[in-house]
């Protein structure tokens, strides 16, 4: 058991940079894993990860340890920043639309798919953001369904619906990809 | 737990048991072990999880340092940097920060003292002079004798 996280947050809010540094160290791997899978573009992901941690420094006093885990709180900030970014750049994908096709993934990415990871990344970027976020949080991040639902701001039933639709689309895209090759 | 709910779990959470809702995990596991239809469904959904696991990410090099160096400065530091942009020494910062209240005090003190001095100076306003004369007893013809 390491240093008490609540104490680190309290010290960080008080301006203690060493406490803040420890918090960054603890949460950077998980948060970068989430944001990088949400954004796919390294530069955009960098900006959002940085902004999320700046919020921890400037708005850390808003975090209430009793109401949620710090990782859930940080995921919530990162999720909102990602969605805002896509909205600002008109890149939101409609949730109730047709099955996304290969063109959504981008022509250059079609040429550089030299690994399975690239396939998955392309497919992930082709599904609507909230579905992607739900799948990332439950599959990769290890968040509970309740925590993931609270990050997205939906009920657990709605979260399950988002994930089921997202996974179905992923299966369809990936099956199409491999049939083409 | 029934087959319908089991399938819903697979559709939403996939085939990783640790990703299933905690309260349903044991029941789902039991059903999977005892029902061949569930086992068939499970295998059907397993492929996607295998693919998802291939998508790995790495923390960008130097990102942690970038985050720490990009922190917004506290207000006092920002004022100091604005006043004296070339201050690099950490020793001078607390000294300058400590002297800030002194500077503010001197400015406030000077302005307050100035206004107090103004109040004691003789007025050259003729209206005020007439008003003061009106209050003077000698103006009403009352003689004041010194004893």
CSV table of C-alpha atoms in Angstrom, one decimal:
chain,number,residue,atom,x,y,z
A,1,UNK,CA,0.0,0.0,0.0
A,2,UNK,CA,1.5,3.3,-1.0
A,3,UNK,CA,0.9,6.8,0.1
A,4,UNK,CA,-2.7,7.7,0.9
A,5,UNK,CA,-4.3,9.1,-2.2
A,6,UNK,CA,-6.7,11.4,-0.4
A,7,UNK,CA,-3.7,13.0,1.4
A,8,UNK,CA,-1.9,13.4,-1.9
A,9,UNK,CA,-4.9,15.2,-3.4
A,10,UNK,CA,-5.2,17.5,-0.3
A,11,UNK,CA,-1.6,18.4,-0.6
A,12,UNK,CA,-1.8,18.8,-4.3
A,13,UNK,CA,-4.7,21.2,-3.9
A,14,UNK,CA,-2.6,23.1,-1.4
A,15,UNK,CA,0.1,23.6,-4.1
A,16,UNK,CA,2.5,20.8,-3.1
A,17,UNK,CA,4.1,19.9,-6.4
A,18,UNK,CA,5.7,16.7,-5.1
A,19,UNK,CA,2.3,15.3,-4.2
A,20,UNK,CA,0.9,16.3,-7.5
A,21,UNK,CA,3.9,14.6,-9.2
A,22,UNK,CA,3.0,11.3,-7.4
A,23,UNK,CA,-0.6,11.6,-8.6
A,24,UNK,CA,0.5,12.1,-12.1
A,25,UNK,CA,2.9,9.1,-11.9
A,26,UNK,CA,0.0,6.9,-10.6
A,27,UNK,CA,-2.6,7.9,-13.1
A,28,UNK,CA,-0.7,8.8,-16.2
A,29,UNK,CA,-0.5,5.2,-17.6
A,30,UNK,CA,-4.2,4.5,-17.2
A,31,UNK,CA,-5.4,7.9,-18.4
A,32,UNK,CA,-3.1,8.0,-21.5
A,33,UNK,CA,-4.3,4.5,-22.4
A,34,UNK,CA,-7.9,5.8,-22.4
A,35,UNK,CA,-7.2,9.0,-24.3
A,36,UNK,CA,-4.9,7.5,-26.9
A,37,UNK,CA,-7.6,4.9,-27.7
A,38,UNK,CA,-10.2,7.6,-27.9
A,39,UNK,CA,-8.2,10.0,-30.1
A,40,UNK,CA,-5.9,7.8,-32.2
A,41,UNK,CA,-3.9,10.9,-33.1
A,42,UNK,CA,-0.9,11.2,-30.8
A,43,UNK,CA,-0.7,15.1,-30.8
A,44,UNK,CA,-4.4,15.4,-30.0
A,45,UNK,CA,-4.1,12.8,-27.3
A,46,UNK,CA,-1.1,14.6,-25.8
A,47,UNK,CA,-3.0,17.8,-25.5
A,48,UNK,CA,-6.0,16.2,-23.9
A,49,UNK,CA,-3.9,14.2,-21.4
A,50,UNK,CA,-2.1,17.4,-20.4
A,51,UNK,CA,-5.3,19.3,-20.0
A,52,UNK,CA,-6.8,16.6,-17.9
A,53,UNK,CA,-3.8,16.8,-15.5
A,54,UNK,CA,-3.8,20.6,-15.4
A,55,UNK,CA,-7.5,20.3,-14.3
A,56,UNK,CA,-6.3,18.1,-11.5
A,57,UNK,CA,-3.9,20.8,-10.4
A,58,UNK,CA,-6.3,23.8,-10.8
A,59,UNK,CA,-9.7,22.2,-10.0
A,60,UNK,CA,-8.6,19.4,-7.7
A,61,UNK,CA,-10.5,21.0,-4.9
A,62,UNK,CA,-13.7,20.0,-6.7
A,63,UNK,CA,-13.0,16.3,-6.3
A,64,UNK,CA,-14.8,14.7,-3.4
A,65,UNK,CA,-13.0,11.5,-2.4
A,66,UNK,CA,-16.2,10.0,-0.9
A,67,UNK,CA,-18.3,10.3,-4.1
A,68,UNK,CA,-16.0,8.7,-6.6
A,69,UNK,CA,-12.5,7.2,-7.2
A,70,UNK,CA,-9.9,9.6,-8.4
A,71,UNK,CA,-9.5,7.5,-11.6
A,72,UNK,CA,-13.2,7.8,-12.3
A,73,UNK,CA,-13.1,11.6,-11.8
A,74,UNK,CA,-10.1,11.9,-14.2
A,75,UNK,CA,-11.7,9.6,-16.8
A,76,UNK,CA,-14.8,11.8,-16.6
A,77,UNK,CA,-12.7,15.0,-17.3
A,78,UNK,CA,-10.8,13.2,-20.1
A,79,UNK,CA,-14.1,11.8,-21.6
A,80,UNK,CA,-15.7,15.3,-21.7
A,81,UNK,CA,-12.5,16.9,-23.2
A,82,UNK,CA,-12.5,14.2,-26.0
A,83,UNK,CA,-16.2,14.7,-26.8
A,84,UNK,CA,-15.8,18.5,-26.7
A,85,UNK,CA,-12.8,18.2,-29.1
A,86,UNK,CA,-14.7,16.0,-31.6
A,87,UNK,CA,-17.7,18.4,-31.4
A,88,UNK,CA,-15.5,21.5,-31.9
A,89,UNK,CA,-13.9,19.9,-35.0
A,90,UNK,CA,-17.2,18.5,-36.3
A,91,UNK,CA,-15.9,14.9,-36.0
A,92,UNK,CA,-18.7,13.4,-33.9
A,93,UNK,CA,-20.1,10.2,-35.4
A,94,UNK,CA,-23.8,9.8,-35.3
A,95,UNK,CA,-24.8,7.0,-33.0
A,96,UNK,CA,-28.0,5.9,-34.8
A,97,UNK,CA,-26.5,6.0,-38.3
A,98,UNK,CA,-25.7,3.3,-40.9
A,99,UNK,CA,-22.9,0.9,-40.5
A,100,UNK,CA,-19.6,2.9,-40.9
A,101,UNK,CA,-17.6,1.9,-44.0
A,102,UNK,CA,-13.9,1.8,-44.7
A,103,UNK,CA,-14.0,5.4,-46.0
A,104,UNK,CA,-14.6,6.7,-42.4
A,105,UNK,CA,-11.3,5.2,-41.3
A,106,UNK,CA,-9.4,7.2,-43.8
A,107,UNK,CA,-7.6,6.2,-47.0
A,108,UNK,CA,-4.0,6.7,-45.7
A,109,UNK,CA,-4.8,4.4,-42.8
A,110,UNK,CA,-6.0,1.7,-45.2
A,111,UNK,CA,-2.6,1.7,-46.8
A,112,UNK,CA,-0.6,1.5,-43.6
A,113,UNK,CA,-2.5,-1.3,-41.9
A,114,UNK,CA,0.5,-3.6,-41.5
A,115,UNK,CA,-0.6,-5.0,-38.2
A,116,UNK,CA,-3.7,-6.2,-36.4
A,117,UNK,CA,-3.4,-3.3,-34.0
A,118,UNK,CA,-3.9,-0.9,-36.9
A,119,UNK,CA,-7.0,-2.7,-37.9
A,120,UNK,CA,-8.5,-2.5,-34.5
A,121,UNK,CA,-7.5,1.2,-34.2
A,122,UNK,CA,-9.2,2.0,-37.5
A,123,UNK,CA,-12.3,0.1,-36.5
A,124,UNK,CA,-12.4,1.8,-33.1
A,125,UNK,CA,-12.2,5.2,-34.7
A,126,UNK,CA,-15.1,4.4,-37.0
A,127,UNK,CA,-17.6,3.8,-34.2
A,128,UNK,CA,-19.4,6.6,-32.3
A,129,UNK,CA,-17.4,8.2,-29.5
A,130,UNK,CA,-19.7,7.3,-26.6
A,131,UNK,CA,-19.7,3.6,-27.7
A,132,UNK,CA,-16.0,3.7,-28.1
A,133,UNK,CA,-15.5,5.3,-24.7
A,134,UNK,CA,-17.8,2.7,-23.0
A,135,UNK,CA,-15.9,-0.2,-24.6
A,136,UNK,CA,-12.5,1.3,-23.7
A,137,UNK,CA,-13.4,1.9,-20.1
A,138,UNK,CA,-14.9,-1.5,-19.5
A,139,UNK,CA,-12.5,-3.6,-21.7
A,140,UNK,CA,-9.2,-1.9,-21.3
A,141,UNK,CA,-9.4,0.4,-18.2
A,142,UNK,CA,-11.0,-2.1,-15.8
A,143,UNK,CA,-13.7,0.4,-14.7
A,144,UNK,CA,-16.8,-1.1,-13.2
A,145,UNK,CA,-20.0,-0.7,-15.2
A,146,UNK,CA,-21.3,1.8,-12.6
A,147,UNK,CA,-18.2,3.9,-12.8
A,148,UNK,CA,-18.1,3.8,-16.6
A,149,UNK,CA,-21.8,4.7,-16.7
A,150,UNK,CA,-21.2,7.7,-14.4
A,151,UNK,CA,-18.4,8.9,-16.5
A,152,UNK,CA,-20.6,9.0,-19.7
A,153,UNK,CA,-23.6,10.2,-17.7
A,154,UNK,CA,-25.9,7.4,-18.5
A,155,UNK,CA,-27.6,4.5,-16.6
A,156,UNK,CA,-26.0,1.0,-16.5
A,157,UNK,CA,-28.6,-0.3,-18.9
A,158,UNK,CA,-27.8,2.5,-21.3
A,159,UNK,CA,-24.1,1.8,-21.0
A,160,UNK,CA,-24.7,-1.9,-21.8
A,161,UNK,CA,-26.7,-0.8,-24.9
A,162,UNK,CA,-23.9,1.5,-26.0
A,163,UNK,CA,-21.3,-1.3,-25.6
A,164,UNK,CA,-23.4,-3.9,-27.3
A,165,UNK,CA,-24.0,-1.6,-30.3
A,166,UNK,CA,-20.3,-0.6,-30.4
A,167,UNK,CA,-19.1,-4.2,-30.3
A,168,UNK,CA,-21.5,-5.3,-33.0
A,169,UNK,CA,-20.2,-2.5,-35.3
A,170,UNK,CA,-16.6,-3.5,-34.5
A,171,UNK,CA,-17.3,-7.1,-35.3
A,172,UNK,CA,-18.9,-6.1,-38.6
A,173,UNK,CA,-16.1,-3.7,-39.6
A,174,UNK,CA,-13.4,-6.2,-38.7
A,175,UNK,CA,-15.1,-9.0,-40.5
A,176,UNK,CA,-15.4,-6.8,-43.6
A,177,UNK,CA,-11.8,-5.8,-43.4
A,178,UNK,CA,-10.5,-9.4,-43.4
A,179,UNK,CA,-12.9,-10.5,-46.1
A,180,UNK,CA,-11.4,-7.8,-48.4
A,181,UNK,CA,-7.8,-8.8,-47.8
B,1,UNK,CA,-29.3,-15.8,-14.8
B,2,UNK,CA,-30.7,-17.3,-18.0
B,3,UNK,CA,-29.3,-17.7,-21.6
B,4,UNK,CA,-30.9,-14.4,-22.8
B,5,UNK,CA,-29.1,-12.4,-20.0
B,6,UNK,CA,-25.9,-14.4,-20.6
B,7,UNK,CA,-26.0,-13.4,-24.2
B,8,UNK,CA,-26.6,-9.8,-23.3
B,9,UNK,CA,-23.5,-9.9,-21.0
B,10,UNK,CA,-21.4,-11.2,-23.9
B,11,UNK,CA,-22.8,-8.6,-26.3
B,12,UNK,CA,-22.0,-5.8,-23.9
B,13,UNK,CA,-19.0,-6.8,-21.9
B,14,UNK,CA,-17.5,-9.5,-24.0
B,15,UNK,CA,-16.0,-12.8,-22.8
B,16,UNK,CA,-13.6,-11.6,-20.1
B,17,UNK,CA,-15.1,-12.7,-16.8
B,18,UNK,CA,-13.4,-9.9,-14.9
B,19,UNK,CA,-15.3,-7.4,-17.1
B,20,UNK,CA,-18.7,-8.8,-16.3
B,21,UNK,CA,-20.8,-7.0,-13.6
B,22,UNK,CA,-19.6,-8.2,-10.2
B,23,UNK,CA,-23.0,-9.2,-8.9
B,24,UNK,CA,-23.7,-11.4,-12.0
B,25,UNK,CA,-20.3,-12.9,-12.5
B,26,UNK,CA,-20.7,-16.0,-10.5
B,27,UNK,CA,-24.1,-16.9,-11.9
B,28,UNK,CA,-22.8,-16.4,-15.4
B,29,UNK,CA,-19.8,-18.5,-14.8
B,30,UNK,CA,-22.0,-21.3,-13.4
B,31,UNK,CA,-24.3,-21.2,-16.4
B,32,UNK,CA,-21.4,-21.2,-18.8
B,33,UNK,CA,-20.0,-24.4,-17.2
B,34,UNK,CA,-23.4,-26.2,-17.2
B,35,UNK,CA,-24.9,-25.2,-20.5
B,36,UNK,CA,-23.6,-26.1,-24.0
B,37,UNK,CA,-25.5,-23.4,-25.8
B,38,UNK,CA,-23.9,-20.8,-23.5
B,39,UNK,CA,-20.5,-22.4,-24.3
B,40,UNK,CA,-21.2,-22.1,-28.0
B,41,UNK,CA,-22.2,-18.5,-27.6
B,42,UNK,CA,-19.1,-17.8,-25.6
B,43,UNK,CA,-16.8,-19.1,-28.3
B,44,UNK,CA,-18.7,-17.1,-30.9
B,45,UNK,CA,-17.9,-13.8,-29.0
B,46,UNK,CA,-14.4,-14.7,-28.0
B,47,UNK,CA,-12.8,-13.6,-31.2
B,48,UNK,CA,-13.5,-9.9,-30.8
B,49,UNK,CA,-11.9,-9.8,-27.4
B,50,UNK,CA,-8.8,-11.4,-28.9
B,51,UNK,CA,-8.7,-8.7,-31.5
B,52,UNK,CA,-9.2,-5.9,-29.0
B,53,UNK,CA,-6.3,-7.2,-26.9
B,54,UNK,CA,-4.1,-6.6,-29.9
B,55,UNK,CA,-4.6,-2.9,-29.7
B,56,UNK,CA,-1.9,-1.8,-27.3
B,57,UNK,CA,-0.8,1.7,-26.5
B,58,UNK,CA,2.3,3.2,-25.0
B,59,UNK,CA,2.7,6.4,-22.9
B,60,UNK,CA,4.3,9.0,-25.2
B,61,UNK,CA,7.9,9.6,-24.2
B,62,UNK,CA,8.4,12.6,-21.9
B,63,UNK,CA,4.7,13.3,-21.4
B,64,UNK,CA,5.0,13.1,-17.6
B,65,UNK,CA,7.8,15.8,-17.6
B,66,UNK,CA,5.8,17.9,-20.1
B,67,UNK,CA,2.8,17.8,-17.8
B,68,UNK,CA,4.8,18.8,-14.7
B,69,UNK,CA,6.6,21.6,-16.5
B,70,UNK,CA,3.4,23.0,-18.0
B,71,UNK,CA,1.7,23.7,-14.7
B,72,UNK,CA,0.1,27.1,-14.4
B,73,UNK,CA,2.1,29.2,-11.9
B,74,UNK,CA,0.6,30.4,-8.6
B,75,UNK,CA,-0.6,34.1,-8.6
B,76,UNK,CA,2.4,35.4,-6.6
B,77,UNK,CA,4.9,33.8,-9.0
B,78,UNK,CA,3.0,35.2,-12.0
B,79,UNK,CA,3.2,38.7,-10.5
B,80,UNK,CA,6.9,38.3,-9.8
B,81,UNK,CA,7.5,37.1,-13.4
B,82,UNK,CA,5.5,40.0,-14.7
B,83,UNK,CA,7.4,42.6,-12.5
B,84,UNK,CA,10.9,41.1,-13.0
B,85,UNK,CA,10.8,38.7,-16.0
B,86,UNK,CA,14.5,37.7,-15.7
B,87,UNK,CA,14.3,36.3,-12.1
B,88,UNK,CA,15.7,32.8,-12.4
B,89,UNK,CA,17.1,32.3,-8.9
B,90,UNK,CA,14.8,30.4,-6.5
B,91,UNK,CA,16.4,32.3,-3.6
B,92,UNK,CA,15.1,35.7,-4.8
B,93,UNK,CA,11.5,34.5,-5.3
B,94,UNK,CA,10.6,34.3,-1.6
B,95,UNK,CA,12.4,37.6,-0.9
B,96,UNK,CA,10.5,39.4,-3.6
B,97,UNK,CA,7.2,37.7,-2.6
B,98,UNK,CA,7.9,38.8,1.0
B,99,UNK,CA,8.6,42.4,0.0
B,100,UNK,CA,5.3,42.6,-2.0
B,101,UNK,CA,3.2,43.4,1.0
B,102,UNK,CA,5.7,46.0,2.1
B,103,UNK,CA,5.5,47.7,-1.4
B,104,UNK,CA,1.7,47.6,-1.2
B,105,UNK,CA,1.8,49.1,2.3
B,106,UNK,CA,4.1,51.9,1.3
B,107,UNK,CA,1.8,52.8,-1.6
B,108,UNK,CA,-1.3,52.7,0.6
B,109,UNK,CA,0.5,54.6,3.4
B,110,UNK,CA,1.7,57.3,1.1
B,111,UNK,CA,-1.7,57.9,-0.4
B,112,UNK,CA,-3.5,57.9,3.0
B,113,UNK,CA,-0.9,60.3,4.5
B,114,UNK,CA,-1.3,62.6,1.5
B,115,UNK,CA,-5.1,62.9,1.9
B,116,UNK,CA,-4.6,63.6,5.7
B,117,UNK,CA,-2.2,66.4,4.9
B,118,UNK,CA,-4.6,67.8,2.4
B,119,UNK,CA,-7.3,68.0,5.2
B,120,UNK,CA,-5.1,70.2,7.4
B,121,UNK,CA,-4.1,72.7,4.8
B,122,UNK,CA,-5.9,76.2,4.9
B,123,UNK,CA,-8.7,76.3,2.5
B,124,UNK,CA,-8.8,78.8,-0.3
B,125,UNK,CA,-12.4,78.3,-1.1
B,126,UNK,CA,-14.3,81.6,-0.6
B,127,UNK,CA,-17.6,79.9,0.1
B,128,UNK,CA,-16.1,77.9,3.0
B,129,UNK,CA,-14.5,81.1,4.4
B,130,UNK,CA,-17.8,82.9,4.5
B,131,UNK,CA,-19.3,79.9,6.2
B,132,UNK,CA,-16.6,80.0,8.9
B,133,UNK,CA,-17.0,83.8,9.3
B,134,UNK,CA,-20.7,83.2,9.9
B,135,UNK,CA,-19.9,80.9,12.8
B,136,UNK,CA,-17.6,83.4,14.3
B,137,UNK,CA,-19.1,85.3,17.4
B,138,UNK,CA,-17.5,88.6,16.5
B,139,UNK,CA,-19.5,88.6,13.2
B,140,UNK,CA,-22.7,89.0,15.2
B,141,UNK,CA,-21.5,92.1,17.1
B,142,UNK,CA,-20.7,90.2,20.3
B,143,UNK,CA,-17.6,91.5,21.9
B,144,UNK,CA,-15.3,89.1,23.5
B,145,UNK,CA,-13.2,90.5,26.2
B,146,UNK,CA,-10.1,88.9,27.4
B,147,UNK,CA,-9.8,88.7,31.1
